[in-house]
Coordinates of C-alpha atoms and ligand atoms in Angstrom, one line a residue:
T1 CA 0.4 -7.7 -27.2
G2 CA 0.9 -11.5 -25.5
H3 CA -1.1 -13.3 -23.0
H4 CA -1.5 -11.0 -19.7
W5 CA -1.0 -11.9 -16.4
G6 CA -3.9 -11.2 -13.6
Y7 CA -5.3 -13.2 -10.6
G8 CA -7.7 -15.4 -11.8
K9 CA -7.1 -19.3 -12.1
E10 CA -5.7 -19.3 -15.4
D11 CA -3.6 -16.4 -15.4
G12 CA -2.7 -15.8 -11.7
P13 CA 0.5 -16.8 -9.4
S14 CA 0.7 -20.4 -9.9
A15 CA 1.2 -19.7 -14.0
W16 CA 3.4 -16.7 -13.6
H17 CA 6.6 -18.7 -13.7
R18 CA 5.6 -19.3 -17.5
Q19 CA 6.3 -16.0 -19.1
Y20 CA 8.5 -15.2 -16.3
P21 CA 11.0 -17.6 -15.0
V22 CA 12.3 -15.7 -12.2
A23 CA 9.1 -16.4 -10.3
K24 CA 11.2 -19.7 -8.9
G25 CA 14.2 -17.5 -8.1
N26 CA 16.1 -17.3 -5.2
R27 CA 14.6 -14.2 -3.9
Q28 CA 10.9 -13.9 -4.5
S29 CA 8.3 -12.1 -2.3
P30 CA 6.5 -12.1 -0.2
I31 CA 7.3 -14.3 2.4
D32 CA 6.0 -15.7 5.5
I33 CA 7.5 -13.7 8.2
I34 CA 8.4 -15.9 11.4
P35 CA 8.9 -13.6 14.0
N36 CA 11.3 -16.1 16.3
E37 CA 13.5 -16.7 13.6
A38 CA 14.1 -13.2 12.7
R39 CA 17.9 -12.3 13.8
R40 CA 17.9 -9.3 15.9
D41 CA 20.4 -7.3 14.3
S42 CA 22.3 -4.3 16.4
T43 CA 23.7 -2.7 13.5
L44 CA 20.4 -2.4 11.7
G45 CA 19.3 1.1 13.2
P46 CA 15.9 2.8 12.7
I47 CA 14.2 3.7 9.4
F48 CA 13.5 7.7 8.7
L49 CA 10.6 8.9 6.3
K50 CA 11.3 12.2 4.8
Y51 CA 7.9 12.9 3.5
D52 CA 7.0 16.3 4.7
Q53 CA 7.9 17.9 1.3
C54 CA 6.6 15.3 -0.6
R55 CA 3.8 16.3 -4.1
S56 CA 2.0 13.6 -4.9
L57 CA 0.6 14.0 -8.5
N58 CA -2.2 11.3 -9.7
I59 CA -4.2 8.3 -8.4
A60 CA -5.1 5.7 -10.7
N61 CA -6.1 2.4 -11.5
N62 CA -3.5 0.4 -13.7
G63 CA -5.4 -3.0 -13.6
H64 CA -3.9 -4.6 -11.0
S65 CA -4.3 -2.4 -8.1
V66 CA -4.7 1.5 -7.5
V67 CA -1.6 3.5 -7.2
V68 CA -1.1 7.2 -5.9
E69 CA 2.0 8.4 -8.1
F70 CA 4.9 11.4 -6.7
D71 CA 6.9 13.7 -8.3
D72 CA 10.3 12.2 -7.9
S73 CA 12.3 14.8 -10.0
D74 CA 14.0 15.4 -6.9
D75 CA 15.1 14.1 -3.4
R76 CA 12.1 16.1 -1.6
S77 CA 11.0 13.0 -0.2
V78 CA 12.9 9.8 0.8
V79 CA 13.1 7.0 3.1
L80 CA 16.7 6.4 4.3
G81 CA 18.2 4.5 7.4
G82 CA 17.7 1.0 8.6
P83 CA 19.3 -1.6 5.9
L84 CA 19.5 1.2 3.2
D85 CA 23.2 2.5 2.2
N86 CA 21.6 5.8 1.0
P87 CA 18.0 7.6 0.8
Y88 CA 15.8 5.8 -1.8
R89 CA 13.5 8.5 -3.8
L90 CA 9.3 8.1 -2.8
K91 CA 7.9 6.9 -5.7
Q92 CA 4.0 5.8 -5.4
F93 CA 2.1 3.6 -3.0
H94 CA -0.3 0.9 -3.5
F95 CA -2.4 -1.6 -2.0
H96 CA -3.2 -5.4 -2.2
W97 CA -6.4 -6.7 -0.4
G98 CA -8.9 -9.9 -0.6
G99 CA -12.2 -10.5 -0.8
K100 CA -15.3 -9.9 1.8
G101 CA -14.0 -11.4 5.0
C102 CA -11.0 -12.8 3.4
E103 CA -7.0 -12.5 4.0
G104 CA -5.6 -10.0 1.3
S105 CA -2.0 -9.2 2.5
E106 CA 1.2 -10.3 0.3
H107 CA 3.4 -11.1 3.4
T108 CA 2.0 -13.0 6.3
V109 CA 3.2 -13.2 9.7
A110 CA 3.9 -16.6 11.1
G111 CA 1.5 -18.4 9.0
V112 CA -1.5 -15.1 9.6
G113 CA -2.4 -12.7 7.1
Y114 CA -3.7 -9.4 7.0
A115 CA -7.3 -8.0 5.3
S116 CA -4.6 -5.8 3.4
E117 CA -0.9 -4.7 2.8
L118 CA -0.1 -1.2 1.8
H119 CA 3.2 -1.1 -0.4
V120 CA 5.1 2.4 -0.5
V121 CA 7.8 2.4 -3.1
H122 CA 11.0 4.2 -3.3
W123 CA 13.8 4.0 -5.5
N124 CA 17.8 4.4 -5.5
A125 CA 18.3 7.6 -7.0
V126 CA 21.9 7.8 -6.0
K127 CA 22.9 4.6 -8.0
Y128 CA 20.4 4.9 -11.2
K129 CA 19.4 7.2 -13.3
T130 CA 15.8 6.1 -14.0
Y131 CA 13.2 4.6 -12.0
N132 CA 12.7 1.6 -14.6
D133 CA 16.5 1.3 -14.4
A134 CA 16.6 0.9 -10.6
A135 CA 13.4 -1.4 -10.5
A136 CA 15.5 -3.9 -12.2
A137 CA 18.6 -3.6 -10.3
P138 CA 19.5 -5.7 -6.9
D139 CA 19.7 -2.4 -4.4
G140 CA 17.8 -0.8 -6.7
L141 CA 14.0 -0.3 -4.9
A142 CA 12.9 -0.2 -0.9
V143 CA 9.5 -0.9 -0.5
L144 CA 7.8 -0.1 2.8
G145 CA 5.1 -2.6 3.9
I146 CA 2.3 -1.9 6.1
F147 CA -0.3 -4.1 6.9
L148 CA -4.3 -3.3 7.5
E149 CA -6.1 -4.7 9.9
L150 CA -9.9 -4.6 10.7
G151 CA -11.6 -2.6 13.0
D152 CA -12.7 0.9 13.5
D153 CA -12.6 3.8 10.4
H154 CA -9.3 5.2 9.2
R155 CA -9.4 8.9 10.1
W156 CA -7.5 9.7 6.9
L157 CA -8.1 6.8 4.7
H158 CA -11.4 8.5 3.3
M159 CA -9.1 10.9 1.6
I160 CA -8.4 7.8 -0.6
T161 CA -11.5 6.0 -0.8
D162 CA -13.4 9.1 -2.0
A163 CA -11.4 9.5 -5.1
L164 CA -11.8 5.9 -6.0
Y165 CA -15.4 6.2 -7.6
M166 CA -12.7 8.4 -10.1
V167 CA -10.3 5.5 -10.9
K168 CA -13.1 2.5 -11.4
F169 CA -11.7 1.0 -14.3
K170 CA -8.3 0.3 -15.2
G171 CA -6.3 2.4 -17.1
S172 CA -8.5 5.6 -15.4
A173 CA -6.6 8.1 -13.8
T174 CA -7.2 11.4 -11.9
D175 CA -5.5 14.6 -10.1
F176 CA -4.8 13.5 -6.3
K177 CA -2.5 16.5 -4.9
G178 CA -1.6 17.4 -1.2
F179 CA -1.8 13.6 0.1
N180 CA 1.0 12.9 2.3
P181 CA 1.4 9.0 3.1
K182 CA 2.7 10.0 6.4
C183 CA -1.0 10.0 7.7
L184 CA -1.1 6.2 6.9
L185 CA 1.9 5.2 9.0
P186 CA 1.3 3.3 12.3
S187 CA 3.0 4.8 15.5
S188 CA 5.9 2.6 15.9
L189 CA 8.2 1.9 12.9
H190 CA 10.0 -0.9 14.2
Y191 CA 10.4 -3.6 11.0
W192 CA 11.6 -7.1 9.7
T193 CA 13.8 -6.4 6.3
Y194 CA 15.0 -8.9 3.8
L195 CA 15.8 -8.8 0.5
G196 CA 13.2 -9.8 -2.0
S197 CA 11.1 -8.8 -5.4
L198 CA 8.5 -7.6 -7.1
T199 CA 5.3 -9.5 -6.0
T200 CA 3.5 -8.6 -9.8
P201 CA 5.3 -9.5 -13.0
P202 CA 8.1 -8.8 -14.3
L203 CA 8.9 -10.1 -10.4
H204 CA 12.5 -8.7 -10.7
E205 CA 14.6 -9.2 -7.9
S206 CA 15.5 -5.9 -6.8
V207 CA 13.5 -5.1 -3.8
T208 CA 14.7 -4.2 -0.5
W209 CA 11.5 -4.8 2.2
I210 CA 10.8 -3.2 4.9
V211 CA 7.6 -4.5 6.7
L212 CA 6.6 -2.6 9.5
K213 CA 5.5 -4.8 12.5
E214 CA 2.8 -2.4 14.0
P215 CA -0.6 -2.7 11.4
I216 CA -2.6 0.5 11.3
V217 CA -6.4 -0.3 11.7
V218 CA -9.2 0.4 8.7
S219 CA -13.1 -0.4 8.5
E220 CA -14.9 -3.4 6.9
K221 CA -16.7 -0.5 5.1
Q222 CA -13.5 1.6 4.0
L223 CA -11.7 -1.9 2.6
G224 CA -15.2 -2.6 1.1
M225 CA -14.8 0.4 -1.4
F226 CA -11.6 -0.7 -2.7
R227 CA -13.8 -3.7 -4.1
M228 CA -15.8 -1.4 -6.3
L229 CA -12.7 -1.1 -8.3
Q230 CA -12.7 -3.1 -11.7
F231 CA -9.6 -5.1 -13.0
N232 CA -11.2 -4.5 -16.7
G233 CA -11.2 -1.5 -18.7
E234 CA -14.3 0.6 -19.1
E235 CA -14.9 -1.0 -22.5
E236 CA -14.5 -4.6 -21.8
D237 CA -17.7 -6.8 -21.7
Q238 CA -16.5 -8.7 -18.7
R239 CA -16.8 -7.2 -15.2
M240 CA -14.2 -8.3 -13.0
R241 CA -14.4 -6.6 -9.5
M242 CA -10.9 -5.8 -8.3
E243 CA -10.1 -8.4 -5.2
N244 CA -7.8 -10.8 -4.0
N245 CA -4.9 -9.1 -5.9
F246 CA -2.0 -10.8 -4.1
R247 CA 0.4 -13.1 -4.2
P248 CA 1.0 -15.7 -1.7
P249 CA 4.2 -16.6 0.3
Q250 CA 6.8 -17.4 -1.7
N251 CA 10.3 -20.1 -0.8
L252 CA 12.8 -18.1 1.7
K253 CA 15.5 -20.1 0.0
E254 CA 19.0 -18.9 1.9
R255 CA 17.6 -16.0 3.1
I256 CA 17.6 -14.6 6.6
V257 CA 15.2 -12.0 7.9
R258 CA 15.9 -8.9 10.5
S259 CA 14.9 -7.6 12.6
S260 CA 14.8 -3.8 14.1
N261 CA 15.6 -3.0 17.6
Ligands
VZ5_1 C1 7.7 -2.2 -6.4 C2 6.4 -1.4 -7.0 C3 6.2 -2.4 -8.1 C4 7.0 -1.8 -9.1 C5 6.3 -2.6 -10.5 C6 5.3 -3.4 -10.5 C7 4.6 -4.3 -9.1 C8 5.2 -3.3 -8.1 O1 4.5 -3.9 -6.9 S1 5.2 -4.5 -6.0 N1 3.7 -4.8 -5.2 O2 5.7 -3.9 -5.1 O3 5.8 -5.8 -6.2 C9 5.2 -4.2 -11.9 C10 5.5 -3.4 -13.2 C11 7.0 -2.7 -12.9 C12 6.9 -1.8 -12.0 C13 8.5 -1.4 -11.5 C14 8.6 -1.0 -13.2 C15 8.6 -1.7 -14.2 C16 9.9 -3.1 -14.0 C17 8.9 -1.2 -15.4 O4 10.4 -1.4 -15.7 C18 8.4 -2.3 -16.4 C19 7.3 -3.0 -15.8 C20 7.5 -2.0 -14.3
ZN2 ZN1 2.8 -4.2 -4.1

């Protein structure tokens, strides 16, 4: 059904605007964050992540990334505070990464990228009935962006990388219970925040981005496991390794980035 988007030469980020004109909009993501130009805002309080009652459901390969989904049928796990006017419900998390030894994050900091970026996705269930409605609304989503830099093994990431062989191909999914994303957070919750968008089509301008300043550390071996995933389905002839699934920084336009204290 229609031409599908991807991260290749013909169907990648530079071509998305043809089918999704909002790609050239006024609040697109990701962006290059310039710390010296971010506005320290004393009205910006800390964020709180209430994940203790979270219930992970499954891990899946959607042909663009690997996603862990949560039970979002009540307010059991939410993010609140910071730039947010009300609690936003935890929905899923997924990653973006590069090729071996290359950058792979979506946001960059003063022009420098990280090896990977984790997106922890929440939606405004106070104002919107469904996730899909929220995902199309200007204040519908709150996404926590966490940078991954290369170093020693991450002590908990193996819980995810051990499951990746089960979701090698697009369209595959498997049970993934009892995982709490709290174990993927850095020690500091200091952040930058700005109004942006989904970083993949349909590129809806519906995301309040909260990008943590402190990266987490994972090993090249662990990150390399993500590259065993494939963009293609099991039945497709063309085998395409899942890597470089990131959109480059977009124009800041009339936006400012605020910094927590
Ligand atoms: C924020 C995480 C997220 C949500 C969605 C996408 C991509 C996303 O990752 S990202 N990197 O944060 O932008 C692309 C598909 C989108 C989905 C939000 C809900 C939809 C818009 C559906 O209604 C139809 C297509 C869906
Ligand atoms: Zn993402």
